[in-house]
PDB file of C-alpha atoms in Angstrom:
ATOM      1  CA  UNK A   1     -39.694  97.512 -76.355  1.00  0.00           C
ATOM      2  CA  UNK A   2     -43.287  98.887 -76.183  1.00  0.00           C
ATOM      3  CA  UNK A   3     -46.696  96.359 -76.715  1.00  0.00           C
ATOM      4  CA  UNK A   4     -49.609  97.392 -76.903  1.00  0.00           C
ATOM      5  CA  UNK A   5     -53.001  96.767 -76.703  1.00  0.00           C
ATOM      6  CA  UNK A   6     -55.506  99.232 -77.814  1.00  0.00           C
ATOM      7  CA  UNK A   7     -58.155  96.679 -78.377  1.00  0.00           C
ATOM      8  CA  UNK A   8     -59.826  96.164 -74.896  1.00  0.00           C
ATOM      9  CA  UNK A   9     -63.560  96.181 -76.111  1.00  0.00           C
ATOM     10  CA  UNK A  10     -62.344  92.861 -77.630  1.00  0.00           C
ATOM     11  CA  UNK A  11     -60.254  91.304 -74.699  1.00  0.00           C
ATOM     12  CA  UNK A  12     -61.544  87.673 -73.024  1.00  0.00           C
ATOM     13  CA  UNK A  13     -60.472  88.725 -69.454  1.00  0.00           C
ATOM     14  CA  UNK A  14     -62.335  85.411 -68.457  1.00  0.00           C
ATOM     15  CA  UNK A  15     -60.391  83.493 -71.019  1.00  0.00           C
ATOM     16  CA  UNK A  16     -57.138  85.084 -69.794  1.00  0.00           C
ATOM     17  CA  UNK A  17     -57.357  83.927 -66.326  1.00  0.00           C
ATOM     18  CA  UNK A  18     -55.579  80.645 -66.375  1.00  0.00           C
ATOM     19  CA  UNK A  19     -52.705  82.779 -68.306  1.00  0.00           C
ATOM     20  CA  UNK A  20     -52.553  84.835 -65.196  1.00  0.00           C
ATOM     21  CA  UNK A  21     -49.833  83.980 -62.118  1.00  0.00           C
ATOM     22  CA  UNK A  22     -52.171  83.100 -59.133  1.00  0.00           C
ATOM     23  CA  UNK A  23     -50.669  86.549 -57.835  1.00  0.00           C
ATOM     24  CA  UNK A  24     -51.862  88.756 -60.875  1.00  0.00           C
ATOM     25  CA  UNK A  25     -55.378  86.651 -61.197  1.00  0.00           C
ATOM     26  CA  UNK A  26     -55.967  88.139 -57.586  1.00  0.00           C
ATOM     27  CA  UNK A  27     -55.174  91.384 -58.103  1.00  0.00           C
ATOM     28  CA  UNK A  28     -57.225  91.216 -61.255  1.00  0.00           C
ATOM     29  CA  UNK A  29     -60.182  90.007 -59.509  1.00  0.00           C
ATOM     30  CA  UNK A  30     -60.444  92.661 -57.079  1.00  0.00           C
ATOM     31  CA  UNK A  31     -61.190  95.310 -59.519  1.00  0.00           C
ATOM     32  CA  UNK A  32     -65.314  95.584 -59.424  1.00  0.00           C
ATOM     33  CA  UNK A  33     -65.965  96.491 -62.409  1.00  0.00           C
ATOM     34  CA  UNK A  34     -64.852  94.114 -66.103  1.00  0.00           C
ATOM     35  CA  UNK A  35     -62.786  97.021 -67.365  1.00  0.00           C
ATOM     36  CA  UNK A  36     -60.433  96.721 -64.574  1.00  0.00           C
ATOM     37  CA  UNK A  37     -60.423  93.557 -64.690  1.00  0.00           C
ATOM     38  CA  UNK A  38     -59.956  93.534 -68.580  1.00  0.00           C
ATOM     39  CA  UNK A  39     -57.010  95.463 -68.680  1.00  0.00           C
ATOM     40  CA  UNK A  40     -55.088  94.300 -65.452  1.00  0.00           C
ATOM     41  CA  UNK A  41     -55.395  91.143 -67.126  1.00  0.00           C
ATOM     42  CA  UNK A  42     -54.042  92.847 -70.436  1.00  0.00           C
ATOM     43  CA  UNK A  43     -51.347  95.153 -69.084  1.00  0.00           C
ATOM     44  CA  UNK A  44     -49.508  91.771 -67.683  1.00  0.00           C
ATOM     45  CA  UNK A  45     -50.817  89.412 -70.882  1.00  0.00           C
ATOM     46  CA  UNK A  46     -48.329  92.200 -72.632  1.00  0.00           C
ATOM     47  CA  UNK A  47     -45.769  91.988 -69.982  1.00  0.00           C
ATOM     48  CA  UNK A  48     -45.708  88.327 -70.918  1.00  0.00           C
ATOM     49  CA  UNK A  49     -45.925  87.972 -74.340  1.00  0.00           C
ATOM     50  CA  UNK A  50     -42.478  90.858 -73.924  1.00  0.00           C
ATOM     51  CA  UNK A  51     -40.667  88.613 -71.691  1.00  0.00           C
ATOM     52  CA  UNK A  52     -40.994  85.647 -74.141  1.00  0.00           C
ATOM     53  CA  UNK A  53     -40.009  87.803 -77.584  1.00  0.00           C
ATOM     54  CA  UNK A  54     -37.370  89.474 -75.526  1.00  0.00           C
ATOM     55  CA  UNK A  55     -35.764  87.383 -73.170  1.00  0.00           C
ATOM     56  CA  UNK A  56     -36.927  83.937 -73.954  1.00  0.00           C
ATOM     57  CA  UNK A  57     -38.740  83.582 -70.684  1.00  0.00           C
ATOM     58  CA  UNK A  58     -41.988  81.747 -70.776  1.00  0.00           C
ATOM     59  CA  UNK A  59     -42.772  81.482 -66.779  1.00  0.00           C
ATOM     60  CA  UNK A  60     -45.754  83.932 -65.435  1.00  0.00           C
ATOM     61  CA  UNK A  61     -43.991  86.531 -63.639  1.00  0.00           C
ATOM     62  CA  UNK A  62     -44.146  87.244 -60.094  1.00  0.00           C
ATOM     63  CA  UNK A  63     -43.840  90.131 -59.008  1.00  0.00           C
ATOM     64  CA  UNK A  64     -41.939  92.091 -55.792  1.00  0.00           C
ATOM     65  CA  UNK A  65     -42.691  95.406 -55.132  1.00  0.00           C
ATOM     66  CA  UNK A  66     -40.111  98.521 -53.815  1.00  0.00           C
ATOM     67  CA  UNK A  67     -40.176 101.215 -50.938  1.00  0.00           C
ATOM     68  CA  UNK A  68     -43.094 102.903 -52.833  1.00  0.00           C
ATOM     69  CA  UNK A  69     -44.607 100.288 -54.566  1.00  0.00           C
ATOM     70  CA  UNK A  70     -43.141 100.024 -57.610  1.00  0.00           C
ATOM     71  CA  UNK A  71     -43.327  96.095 -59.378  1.00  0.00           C
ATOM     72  CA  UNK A  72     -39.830  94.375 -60.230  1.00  0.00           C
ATOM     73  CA  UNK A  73     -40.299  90.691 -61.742  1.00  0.00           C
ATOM     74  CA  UNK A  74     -38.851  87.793 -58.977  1.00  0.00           C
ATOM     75  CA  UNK A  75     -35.309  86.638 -59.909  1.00  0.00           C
ATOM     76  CA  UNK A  76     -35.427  89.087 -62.728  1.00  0.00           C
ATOM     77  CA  UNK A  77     -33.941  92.484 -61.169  1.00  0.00           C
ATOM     78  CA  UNK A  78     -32.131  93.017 -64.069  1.00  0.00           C
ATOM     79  CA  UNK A  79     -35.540  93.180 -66.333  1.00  0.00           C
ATOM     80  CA  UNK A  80     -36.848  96.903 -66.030  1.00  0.00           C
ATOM     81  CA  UNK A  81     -40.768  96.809 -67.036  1.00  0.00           C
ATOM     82  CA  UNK A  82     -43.674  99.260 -66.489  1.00  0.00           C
ATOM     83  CA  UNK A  83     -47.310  98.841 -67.296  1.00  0.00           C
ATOM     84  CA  UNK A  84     -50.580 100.819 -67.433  1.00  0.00           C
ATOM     85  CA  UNK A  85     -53.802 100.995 -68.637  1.00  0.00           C
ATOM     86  CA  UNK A  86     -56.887 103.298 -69.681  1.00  0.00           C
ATOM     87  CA  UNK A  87     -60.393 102.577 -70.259  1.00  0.00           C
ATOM     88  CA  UNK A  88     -59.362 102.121 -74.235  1.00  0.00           C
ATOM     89  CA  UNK A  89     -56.083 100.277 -74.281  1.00  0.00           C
ATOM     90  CA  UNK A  90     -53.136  98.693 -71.933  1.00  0.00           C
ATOM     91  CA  UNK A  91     -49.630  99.078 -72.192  1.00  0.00           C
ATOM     92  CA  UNK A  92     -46.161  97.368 -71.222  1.00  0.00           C
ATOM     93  CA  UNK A  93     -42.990  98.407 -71.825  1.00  0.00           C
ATOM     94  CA  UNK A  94     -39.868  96.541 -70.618  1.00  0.00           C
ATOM     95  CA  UNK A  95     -36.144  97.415 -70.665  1.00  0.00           C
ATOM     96  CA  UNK A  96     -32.465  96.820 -69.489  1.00  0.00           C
ATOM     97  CA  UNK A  97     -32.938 100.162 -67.863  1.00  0.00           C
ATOM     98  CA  UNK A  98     -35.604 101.653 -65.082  1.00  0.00           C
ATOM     99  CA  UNK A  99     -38.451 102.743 -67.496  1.00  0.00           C
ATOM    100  CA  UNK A 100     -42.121 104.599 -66.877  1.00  0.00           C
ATOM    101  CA  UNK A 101     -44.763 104.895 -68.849  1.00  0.00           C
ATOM    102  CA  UNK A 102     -48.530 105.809 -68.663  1.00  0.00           C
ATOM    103  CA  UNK A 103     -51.547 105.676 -70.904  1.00  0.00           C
ATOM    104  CA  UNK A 104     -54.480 107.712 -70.064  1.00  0.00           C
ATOM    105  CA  UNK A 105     -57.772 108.595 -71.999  1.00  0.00           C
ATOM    106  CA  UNK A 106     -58.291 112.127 -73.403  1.00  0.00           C
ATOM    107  CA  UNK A 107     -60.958 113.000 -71.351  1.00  0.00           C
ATOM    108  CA  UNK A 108     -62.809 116.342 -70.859  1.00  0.00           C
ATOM    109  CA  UNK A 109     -60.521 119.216 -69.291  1.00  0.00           C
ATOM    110  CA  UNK A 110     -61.147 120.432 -65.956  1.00  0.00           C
ATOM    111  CA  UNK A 111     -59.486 123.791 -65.759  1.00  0.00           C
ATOM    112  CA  UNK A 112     -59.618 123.423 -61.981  1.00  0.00           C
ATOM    113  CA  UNK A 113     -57.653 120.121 -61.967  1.00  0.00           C
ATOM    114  CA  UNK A 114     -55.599 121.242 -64.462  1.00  0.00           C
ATOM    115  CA  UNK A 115     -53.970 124.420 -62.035  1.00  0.00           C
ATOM    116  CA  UNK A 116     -54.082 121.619 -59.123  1.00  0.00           C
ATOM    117  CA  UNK A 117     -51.644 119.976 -60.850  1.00  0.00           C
ATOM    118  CA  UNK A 118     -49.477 121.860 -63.671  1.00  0.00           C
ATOM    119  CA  UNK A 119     -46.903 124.562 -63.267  1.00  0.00           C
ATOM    120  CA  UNK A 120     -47.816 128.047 -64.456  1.00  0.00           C
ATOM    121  CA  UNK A 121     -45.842 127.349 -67.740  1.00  0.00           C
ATOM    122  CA  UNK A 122     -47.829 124.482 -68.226  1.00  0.00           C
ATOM    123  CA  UNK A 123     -50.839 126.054 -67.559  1.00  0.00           C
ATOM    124  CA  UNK A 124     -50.160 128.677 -70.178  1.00  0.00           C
ATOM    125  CA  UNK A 125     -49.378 125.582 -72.737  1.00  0.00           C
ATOM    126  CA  UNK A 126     -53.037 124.047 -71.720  1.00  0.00           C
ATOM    127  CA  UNK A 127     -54.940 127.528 -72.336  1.00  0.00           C
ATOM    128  CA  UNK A 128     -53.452 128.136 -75.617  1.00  0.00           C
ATOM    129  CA  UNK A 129     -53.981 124.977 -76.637  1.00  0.00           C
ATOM    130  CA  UNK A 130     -56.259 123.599 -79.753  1.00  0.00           C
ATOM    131  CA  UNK A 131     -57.280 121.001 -78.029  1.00  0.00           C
ATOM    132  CA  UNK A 132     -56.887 121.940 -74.123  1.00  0.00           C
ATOM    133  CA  UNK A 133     -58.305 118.546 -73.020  1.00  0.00           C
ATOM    134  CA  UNK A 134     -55.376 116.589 -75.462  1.00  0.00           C
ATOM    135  CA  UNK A 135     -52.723 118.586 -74.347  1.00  0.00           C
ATOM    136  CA  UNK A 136     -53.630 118.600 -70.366  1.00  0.00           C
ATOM    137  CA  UNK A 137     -53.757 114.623 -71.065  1.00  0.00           C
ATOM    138  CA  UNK A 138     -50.030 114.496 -72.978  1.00  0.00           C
ATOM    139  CA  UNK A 139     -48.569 116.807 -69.806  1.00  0.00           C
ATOM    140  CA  UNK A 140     -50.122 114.319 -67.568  1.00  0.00           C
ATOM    141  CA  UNK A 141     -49.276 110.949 -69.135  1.00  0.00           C
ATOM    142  CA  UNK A 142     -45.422 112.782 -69.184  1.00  0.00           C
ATOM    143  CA  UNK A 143     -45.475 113.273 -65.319  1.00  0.00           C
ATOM    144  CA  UNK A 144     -46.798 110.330 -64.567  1.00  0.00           C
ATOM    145  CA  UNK A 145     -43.995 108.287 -67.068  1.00  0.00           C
ATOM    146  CA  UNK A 146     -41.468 110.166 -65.040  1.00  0.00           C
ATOM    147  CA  UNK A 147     -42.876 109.440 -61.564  1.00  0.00           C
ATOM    148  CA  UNK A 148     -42.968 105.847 -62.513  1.00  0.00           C
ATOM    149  CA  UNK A 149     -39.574 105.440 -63.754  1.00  0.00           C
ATOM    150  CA  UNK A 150     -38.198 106.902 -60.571  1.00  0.00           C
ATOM    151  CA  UNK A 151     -40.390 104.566 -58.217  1.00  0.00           C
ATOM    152  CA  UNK A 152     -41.094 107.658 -56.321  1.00  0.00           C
ATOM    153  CA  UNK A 153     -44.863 107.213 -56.773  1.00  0.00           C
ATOM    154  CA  UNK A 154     -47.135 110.349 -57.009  1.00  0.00           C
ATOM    155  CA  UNK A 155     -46.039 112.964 -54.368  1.00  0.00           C
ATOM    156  CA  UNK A 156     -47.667 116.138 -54.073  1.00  0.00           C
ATOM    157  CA  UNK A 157     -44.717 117.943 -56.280  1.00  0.00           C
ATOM    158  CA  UNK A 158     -46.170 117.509 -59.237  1.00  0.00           C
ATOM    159  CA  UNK A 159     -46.434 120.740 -60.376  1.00  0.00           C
ATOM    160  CA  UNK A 160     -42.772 120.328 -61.054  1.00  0.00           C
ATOM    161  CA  UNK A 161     -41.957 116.995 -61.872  1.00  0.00           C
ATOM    162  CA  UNK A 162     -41.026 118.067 -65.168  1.00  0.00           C
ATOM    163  CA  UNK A 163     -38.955 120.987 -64.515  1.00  0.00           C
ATOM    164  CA  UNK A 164     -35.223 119.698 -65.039  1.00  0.00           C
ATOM    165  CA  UNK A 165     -36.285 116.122 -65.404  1.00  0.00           C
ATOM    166  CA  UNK A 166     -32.795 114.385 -66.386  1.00  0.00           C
ATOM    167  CA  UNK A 167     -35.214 111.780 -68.209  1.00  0.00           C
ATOM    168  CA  UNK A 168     -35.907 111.360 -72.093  1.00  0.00           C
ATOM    169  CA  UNK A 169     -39.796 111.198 -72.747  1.00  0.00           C
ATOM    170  CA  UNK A 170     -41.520 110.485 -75.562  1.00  0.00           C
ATOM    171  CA  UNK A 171     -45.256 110.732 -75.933  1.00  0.00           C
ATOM    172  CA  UNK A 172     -47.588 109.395 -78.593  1.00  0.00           C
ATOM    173  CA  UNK A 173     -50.995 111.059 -78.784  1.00  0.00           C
ATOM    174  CA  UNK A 174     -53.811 108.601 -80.843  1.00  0.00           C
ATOM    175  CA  UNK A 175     -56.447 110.863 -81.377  1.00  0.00           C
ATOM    176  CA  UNK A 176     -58.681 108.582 -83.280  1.00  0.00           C
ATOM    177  CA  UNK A 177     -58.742 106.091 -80.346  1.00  0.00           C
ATOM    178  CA  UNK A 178     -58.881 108.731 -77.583  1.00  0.00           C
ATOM    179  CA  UNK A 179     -55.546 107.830 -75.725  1.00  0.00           C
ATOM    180  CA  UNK A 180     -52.050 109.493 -74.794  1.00  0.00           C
ATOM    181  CA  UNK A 181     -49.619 107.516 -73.700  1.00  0.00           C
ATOM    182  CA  UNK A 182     -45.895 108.570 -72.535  1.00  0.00           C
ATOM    183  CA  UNK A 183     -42.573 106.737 -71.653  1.00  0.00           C
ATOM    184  CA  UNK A 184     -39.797 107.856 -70.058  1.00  0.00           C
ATOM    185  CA  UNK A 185     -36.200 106.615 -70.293  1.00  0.00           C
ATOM    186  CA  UNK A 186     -32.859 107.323 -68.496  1.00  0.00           C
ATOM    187  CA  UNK A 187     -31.071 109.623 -71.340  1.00  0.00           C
ATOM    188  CA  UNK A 188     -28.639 107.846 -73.224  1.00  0.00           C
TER     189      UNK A 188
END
């Protein structure tokens, strides 16, 4: 199930803190600036408000993390979740399967960035683009999706991490907000 938040202008960060496990509330505080702090606080707010609709659990989750840093909820292993967050909205998406996903703001393209980090047939699919900035962001929120789902973290193979993915993806663009966001899913 996906929840989202595409609201952040509007989110209380302050008044979220005492929603916040004392683990989260740290993590949250360390961010300098209040839109990192806004939506760490309203990636997991989502996380929580999914655990309750979904699986009737109402205790702040705590969270253990894997080999490469990927988050799993304590006594929970069998709750797959992922979470991210841009500068206009947060995201959570949770699962009885390992799931990725990533939001990202459609930014302005940097054609050098761009070949640092696509393949040559993606690079093609960037230049002949409409909207070369949109599509370099819906590429990069799909790579990232995948990455996160298998807990690798970012490697420096990402030129490829598409190429034979055995993962479903599905990407949602939101133009009038200025966000792409991607999740991928074992196939079924």
């Amino acid at each position: 199930m996906i929840y989202l938040n595409d609201d952040i202008a509007h989110f209380d960060w302050q008044a979220a803190l005492p929603q916040l496990s004392e683990q989260r509330r740290e993590q949250c505080l360390k961010f300098r600036h209040e839109l990192g702090r806004k939506t760490c606080a309203a990636a997991y707010l989502l996380l929580c408000e999914a655990l309750r609709k979904e699986y009737g659990i109402t205790e702040k989750p705590v969270f253990e993390y894997g080999e490469h840093g990927k988050p799993v909820i304590s006594g929970h292993p069998d709750i797959h979740f992922n979470m991210s967050h841009c500068r206009e909205a947060a995201i959570c998406v949770v699962s009885d399967q390992p799931v990725g996903v990533d939001i990202e703001s459609i930014h302005r393209y940097s054609e050098s960035l761009a070949r640092y980090v696509m393949s040559d047939k993606e690079m093609e699919q960037i230049l002949h683009a409409e909207n070369p900035a949109l599509e370099f962001t819906r590429l990069w929120t799909r790579k990232e999706a995948v990455v996160k789902l298998s807990g690798r973290g970012i490697t420096n193979n990402l030129k490829h991490a598409l190429e034979g993915c055995p993962f479903e993806i599905q990407t949602t663009v939101c133009e009038a907000k200025h966000y792409v966001y991607s999740i991928a899913n074992l196939k079924q």
